[in-house]
Coordinates of C-alpha atoms in Angstrom, one line a residue:
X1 CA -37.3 42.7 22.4
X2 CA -34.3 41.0 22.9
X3 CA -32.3 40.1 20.0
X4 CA -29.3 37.1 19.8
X5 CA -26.3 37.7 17.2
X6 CA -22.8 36.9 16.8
X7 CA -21.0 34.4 15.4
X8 CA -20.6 30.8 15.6
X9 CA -18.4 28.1 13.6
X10 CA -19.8 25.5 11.2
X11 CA -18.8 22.1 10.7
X12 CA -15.9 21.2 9.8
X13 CA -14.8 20.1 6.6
X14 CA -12.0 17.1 6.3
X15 CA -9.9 16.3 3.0
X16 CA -7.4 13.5 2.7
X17 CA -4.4 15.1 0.7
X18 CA -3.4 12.2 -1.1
X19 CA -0.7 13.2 -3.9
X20 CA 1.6 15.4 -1.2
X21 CA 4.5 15.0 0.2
X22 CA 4.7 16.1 4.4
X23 CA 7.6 18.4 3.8
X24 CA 8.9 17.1 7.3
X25 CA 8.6 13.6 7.2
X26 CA 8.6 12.9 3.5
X27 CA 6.1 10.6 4.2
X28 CA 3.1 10.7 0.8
X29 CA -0.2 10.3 1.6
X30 CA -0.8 11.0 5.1
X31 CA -1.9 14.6 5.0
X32 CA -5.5 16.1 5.6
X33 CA -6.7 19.6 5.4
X34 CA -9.7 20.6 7.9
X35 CA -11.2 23.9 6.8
X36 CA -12.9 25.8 9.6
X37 CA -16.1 28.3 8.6
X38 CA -17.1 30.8 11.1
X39 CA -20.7 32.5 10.3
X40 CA -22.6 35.7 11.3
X41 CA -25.9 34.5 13.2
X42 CA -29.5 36.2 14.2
X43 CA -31.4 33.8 16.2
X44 CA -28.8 30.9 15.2
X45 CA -29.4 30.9 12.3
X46 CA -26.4 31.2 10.2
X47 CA -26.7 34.4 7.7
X48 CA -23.2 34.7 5.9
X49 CA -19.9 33.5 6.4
X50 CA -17.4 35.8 7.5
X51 CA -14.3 33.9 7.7
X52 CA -12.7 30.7 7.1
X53 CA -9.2 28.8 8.0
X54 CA -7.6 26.0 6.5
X55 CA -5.0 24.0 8.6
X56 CA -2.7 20.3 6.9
X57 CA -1.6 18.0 9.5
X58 CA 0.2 14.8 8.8
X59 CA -0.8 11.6 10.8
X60 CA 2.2 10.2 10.2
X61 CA 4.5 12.7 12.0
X62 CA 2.0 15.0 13.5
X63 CA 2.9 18.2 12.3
X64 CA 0.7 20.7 11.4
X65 CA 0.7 23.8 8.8
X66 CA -1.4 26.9 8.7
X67 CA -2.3 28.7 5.8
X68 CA 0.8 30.6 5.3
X69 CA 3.3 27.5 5.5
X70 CA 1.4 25.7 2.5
X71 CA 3.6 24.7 0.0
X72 CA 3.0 25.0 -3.7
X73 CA 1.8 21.7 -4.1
X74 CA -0.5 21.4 -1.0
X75 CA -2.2 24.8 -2.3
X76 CA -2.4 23.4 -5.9
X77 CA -4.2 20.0 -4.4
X78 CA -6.4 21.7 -2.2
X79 CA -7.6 23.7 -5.6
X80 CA -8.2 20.8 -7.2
X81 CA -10.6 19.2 -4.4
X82 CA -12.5 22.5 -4.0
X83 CA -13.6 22.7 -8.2

């Protein structure tokens, strides 16, 4: 029998950030976070998720922050979207 796993990514999720500021550009308003799930599959078909990312860019400057280079108040609107 043969069996498939592994692990594949789901689709990803966009967010307009509107009450930041791009701590580069100053620029309010033009930030949005795209989160990134990656799932364990059997078959493809997705079982569990094992992982997920985060990453802001600004589409006014194009810069673009991972995880760890969040400030305070792009972690405290991204709470707020997710409850």
């Amino acid at each position: 029998m043969i069996l498939f796993f592994g692990t594949r990514p789901g689709k990803p999720e966009t967010k307009k950030l509107f009450n930041c500021i791009c701590p580069y550009c100053q620029q309010q308003g033009t930030l949005t976070a795209v989160t990134q799930k990656n799932y364990f599959h059997i078959f493809w078909i997705k079982l569990f998720k094992i992982s997920s990312t985060t990453t802001v860019e600004c589409s006014h400057c194009k810069r673009g922050y991972y995880e760890n280079e969040f400030t305070e108040e792009m972690n405290r609107e991204l709470s707020k979207l997710n409850n």
